[in-house]
PDB file of C-alpha atoms in Angstrom:
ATOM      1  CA  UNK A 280      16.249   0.505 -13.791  1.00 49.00           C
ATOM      2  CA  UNK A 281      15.913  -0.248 -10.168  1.00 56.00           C
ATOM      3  CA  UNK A 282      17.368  -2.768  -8.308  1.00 58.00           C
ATOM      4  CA  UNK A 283      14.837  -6.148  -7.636  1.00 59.00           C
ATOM      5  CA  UNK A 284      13.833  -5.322  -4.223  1.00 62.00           C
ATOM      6  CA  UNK A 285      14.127  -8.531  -1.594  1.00 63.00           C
ATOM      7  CA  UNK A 286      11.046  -9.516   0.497  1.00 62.00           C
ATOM      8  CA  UNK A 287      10.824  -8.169   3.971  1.00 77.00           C
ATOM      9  CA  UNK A 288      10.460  -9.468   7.718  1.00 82.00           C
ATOM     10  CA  UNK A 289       6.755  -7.478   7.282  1.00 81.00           C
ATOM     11  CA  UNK A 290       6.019  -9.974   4.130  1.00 83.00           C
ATOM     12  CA  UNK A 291       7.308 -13.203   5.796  1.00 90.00           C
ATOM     13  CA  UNK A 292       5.054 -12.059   8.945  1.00 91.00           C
ATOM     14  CA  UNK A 293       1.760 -11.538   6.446  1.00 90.00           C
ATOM     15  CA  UNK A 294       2.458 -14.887   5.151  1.00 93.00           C
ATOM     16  CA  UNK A 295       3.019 -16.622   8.117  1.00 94.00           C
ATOM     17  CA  UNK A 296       0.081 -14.980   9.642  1.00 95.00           C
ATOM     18  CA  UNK A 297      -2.056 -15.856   6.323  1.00 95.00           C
ATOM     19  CA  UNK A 298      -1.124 -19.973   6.893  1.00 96.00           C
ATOM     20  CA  UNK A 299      -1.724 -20.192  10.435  1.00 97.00           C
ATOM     21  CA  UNK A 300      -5.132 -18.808   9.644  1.00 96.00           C
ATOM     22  CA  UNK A 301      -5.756 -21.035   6.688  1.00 96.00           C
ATOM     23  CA  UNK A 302      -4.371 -24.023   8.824  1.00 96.00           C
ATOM     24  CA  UNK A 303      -7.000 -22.792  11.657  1.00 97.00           C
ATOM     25  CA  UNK A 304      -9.585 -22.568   9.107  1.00 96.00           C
ATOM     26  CA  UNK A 305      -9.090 -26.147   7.461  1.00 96.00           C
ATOM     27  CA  UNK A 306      -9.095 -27.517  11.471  1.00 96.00           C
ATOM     28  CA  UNK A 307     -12.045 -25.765  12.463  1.00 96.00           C
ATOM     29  CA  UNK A 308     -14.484 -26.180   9.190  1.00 95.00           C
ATOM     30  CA  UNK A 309     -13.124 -26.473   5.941  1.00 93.00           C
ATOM     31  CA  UNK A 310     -15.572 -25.140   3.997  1.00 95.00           C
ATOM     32  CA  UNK A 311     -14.360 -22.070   6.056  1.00 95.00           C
ATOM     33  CA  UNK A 312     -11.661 -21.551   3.377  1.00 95.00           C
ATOM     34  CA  UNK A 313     -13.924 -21.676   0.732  1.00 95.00           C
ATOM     35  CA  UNK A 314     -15.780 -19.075   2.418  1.00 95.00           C
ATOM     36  CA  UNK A 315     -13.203 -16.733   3.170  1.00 94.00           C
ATOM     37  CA  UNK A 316     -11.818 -17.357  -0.483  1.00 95.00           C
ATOM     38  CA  UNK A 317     -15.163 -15.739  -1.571  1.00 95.00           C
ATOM     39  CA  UNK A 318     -15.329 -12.836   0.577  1.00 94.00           C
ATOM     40  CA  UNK A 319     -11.919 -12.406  -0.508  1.00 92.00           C
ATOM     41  CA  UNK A 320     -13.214 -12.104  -4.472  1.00 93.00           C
ATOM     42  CA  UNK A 321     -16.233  -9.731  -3.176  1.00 93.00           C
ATOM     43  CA  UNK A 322     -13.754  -7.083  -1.614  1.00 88.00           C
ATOM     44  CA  UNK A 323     -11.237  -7.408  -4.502  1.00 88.00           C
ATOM     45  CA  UNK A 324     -13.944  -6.828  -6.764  1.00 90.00           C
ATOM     46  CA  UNK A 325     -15.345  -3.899  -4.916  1.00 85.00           C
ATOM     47  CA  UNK A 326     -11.606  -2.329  -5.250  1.00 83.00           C
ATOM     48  CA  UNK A 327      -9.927  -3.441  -8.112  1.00 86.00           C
ATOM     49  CA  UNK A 328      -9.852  -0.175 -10.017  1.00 86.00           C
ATOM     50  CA  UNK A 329      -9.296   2.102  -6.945  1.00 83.00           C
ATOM     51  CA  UNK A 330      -5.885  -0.213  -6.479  1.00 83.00           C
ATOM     52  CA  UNK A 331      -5.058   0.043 -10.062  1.00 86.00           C
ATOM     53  CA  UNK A 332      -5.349   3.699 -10.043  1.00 85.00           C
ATOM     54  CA  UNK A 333      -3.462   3.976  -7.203  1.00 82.00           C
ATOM     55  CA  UNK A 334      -0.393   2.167  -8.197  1.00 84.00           C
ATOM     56  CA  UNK A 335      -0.683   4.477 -11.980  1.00 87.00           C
ATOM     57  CA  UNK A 336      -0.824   7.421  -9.939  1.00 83.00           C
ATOM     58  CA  UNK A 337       1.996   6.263  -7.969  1.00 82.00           C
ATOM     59  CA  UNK A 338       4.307   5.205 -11.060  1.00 85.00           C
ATOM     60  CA  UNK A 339       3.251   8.659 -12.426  1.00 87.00           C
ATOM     61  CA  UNK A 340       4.205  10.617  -9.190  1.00 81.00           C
ATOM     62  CA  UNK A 341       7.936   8.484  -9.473  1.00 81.00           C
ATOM     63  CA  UNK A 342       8.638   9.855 -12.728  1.00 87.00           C
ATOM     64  CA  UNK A 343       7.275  12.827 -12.502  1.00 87.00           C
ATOM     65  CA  UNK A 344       8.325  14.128  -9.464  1.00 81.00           C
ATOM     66  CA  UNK A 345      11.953  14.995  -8.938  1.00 82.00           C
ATOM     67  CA  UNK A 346      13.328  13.548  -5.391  1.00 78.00           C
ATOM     68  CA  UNK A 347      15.149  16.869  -4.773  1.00 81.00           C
ATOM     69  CA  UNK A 348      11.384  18.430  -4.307  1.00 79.00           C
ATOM     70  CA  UNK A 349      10.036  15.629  -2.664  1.00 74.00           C
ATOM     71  CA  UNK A 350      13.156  15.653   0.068  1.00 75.00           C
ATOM     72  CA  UNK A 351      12.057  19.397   0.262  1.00 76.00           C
ATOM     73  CA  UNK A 352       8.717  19.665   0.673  1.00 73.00           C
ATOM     74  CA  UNK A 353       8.893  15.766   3.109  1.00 72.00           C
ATOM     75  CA  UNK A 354      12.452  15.330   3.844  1.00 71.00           C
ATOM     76  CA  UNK A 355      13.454  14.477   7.518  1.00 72.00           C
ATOM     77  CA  UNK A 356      14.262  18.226   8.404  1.00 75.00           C
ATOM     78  CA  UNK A 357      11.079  19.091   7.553  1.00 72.00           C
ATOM     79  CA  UNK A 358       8.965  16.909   9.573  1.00 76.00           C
ATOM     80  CA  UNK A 359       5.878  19.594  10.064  1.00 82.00           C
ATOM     81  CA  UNK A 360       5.448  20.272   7.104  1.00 79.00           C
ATOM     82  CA  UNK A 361       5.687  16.946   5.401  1.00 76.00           C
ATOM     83  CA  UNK A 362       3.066  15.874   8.252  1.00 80.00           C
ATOM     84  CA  UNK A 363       0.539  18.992   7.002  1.00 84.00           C
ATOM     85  CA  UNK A 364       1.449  18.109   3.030  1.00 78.00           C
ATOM     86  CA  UNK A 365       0.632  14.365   3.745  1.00 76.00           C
ATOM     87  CA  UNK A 366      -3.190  15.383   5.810  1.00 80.00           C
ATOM     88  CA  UNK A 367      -3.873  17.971   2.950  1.00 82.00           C
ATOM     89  CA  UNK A 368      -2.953  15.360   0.395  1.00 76.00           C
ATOM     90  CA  UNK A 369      -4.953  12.860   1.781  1.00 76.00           C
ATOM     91  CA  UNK A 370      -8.276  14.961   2.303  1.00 80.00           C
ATOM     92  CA  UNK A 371      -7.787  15.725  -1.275  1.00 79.00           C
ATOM     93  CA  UNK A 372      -7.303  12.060  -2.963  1.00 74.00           C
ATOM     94  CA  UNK A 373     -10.711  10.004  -3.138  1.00 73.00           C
ATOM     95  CA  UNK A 374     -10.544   6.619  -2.900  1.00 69.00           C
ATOM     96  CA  UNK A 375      -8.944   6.312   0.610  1.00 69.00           C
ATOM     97  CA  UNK A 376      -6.109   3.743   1.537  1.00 71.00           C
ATOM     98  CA  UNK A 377      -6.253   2.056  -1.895  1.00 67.00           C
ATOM     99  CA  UNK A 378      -4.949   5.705  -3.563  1.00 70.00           C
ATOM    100  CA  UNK A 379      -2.840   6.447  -1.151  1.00 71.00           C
ATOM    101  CA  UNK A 380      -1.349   3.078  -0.013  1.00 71.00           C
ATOM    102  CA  UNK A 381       0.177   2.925  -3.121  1.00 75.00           C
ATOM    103  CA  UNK A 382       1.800   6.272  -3.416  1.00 71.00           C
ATOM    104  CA  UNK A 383       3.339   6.376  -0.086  1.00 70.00           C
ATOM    105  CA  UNK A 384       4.895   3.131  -0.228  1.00 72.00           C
ATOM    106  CA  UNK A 385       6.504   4.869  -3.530  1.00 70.00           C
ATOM    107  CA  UNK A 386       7.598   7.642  -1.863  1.00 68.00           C
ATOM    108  CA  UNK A 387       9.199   5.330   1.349  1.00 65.00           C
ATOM    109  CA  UNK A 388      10.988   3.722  -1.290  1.00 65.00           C
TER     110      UNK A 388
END
């Protein structure tokens, strides 16, 4: 079982970054919030199964895939060629960021 991972400077940033625009918002007009809440449930909706794909495919690609082949084929020493797996990959995969997104934040960890 892996270890329960910490949150990072990056989260602490998008949340910071998240109030001061909600605090903005709620100055400026607050029906603004309610507004952006909405758009907020349009684009969810328009990618909730490509994101729950992604993250399956990306559970399926940790257990499936031993590390000693990913460090081969995208290991430091190999930088090339894990930058020419990653663009094939990617031209490959439909669904764009919300496939891949996933996956490669599996493999950085």
């Amino acid at each position: 079982m892996r270890k329960k991972k910490r949150m990072d400077l990056s989260l602490f940033i998008l949340l910071g970054l998240t109030l001061v625009a909600i605090a903005y918002a709620l100055v400026k007009d607050p029906h603004l919030v309610g507004a952006a809440a909405s758009a907020t449930g349009r684009l969810v909706g328009a990618v909730w199964v490509e994101l729950a794909l992604g993250f399956v495919l990306a559970g399926l690609v940790d257990v499936l895939v031993p590390t000693a082949v990913l460090v081969r084929w995208l290991g430091a020493e190999r930088a090339t060629r894990g930058i020419l797996v990653g663009w094939a990959t990617g031209l490959i995969l439909p669904g764009g960021p919300y496939v891949l997104f996933p996956i490669m934040a599996n493999l950085f960890a």
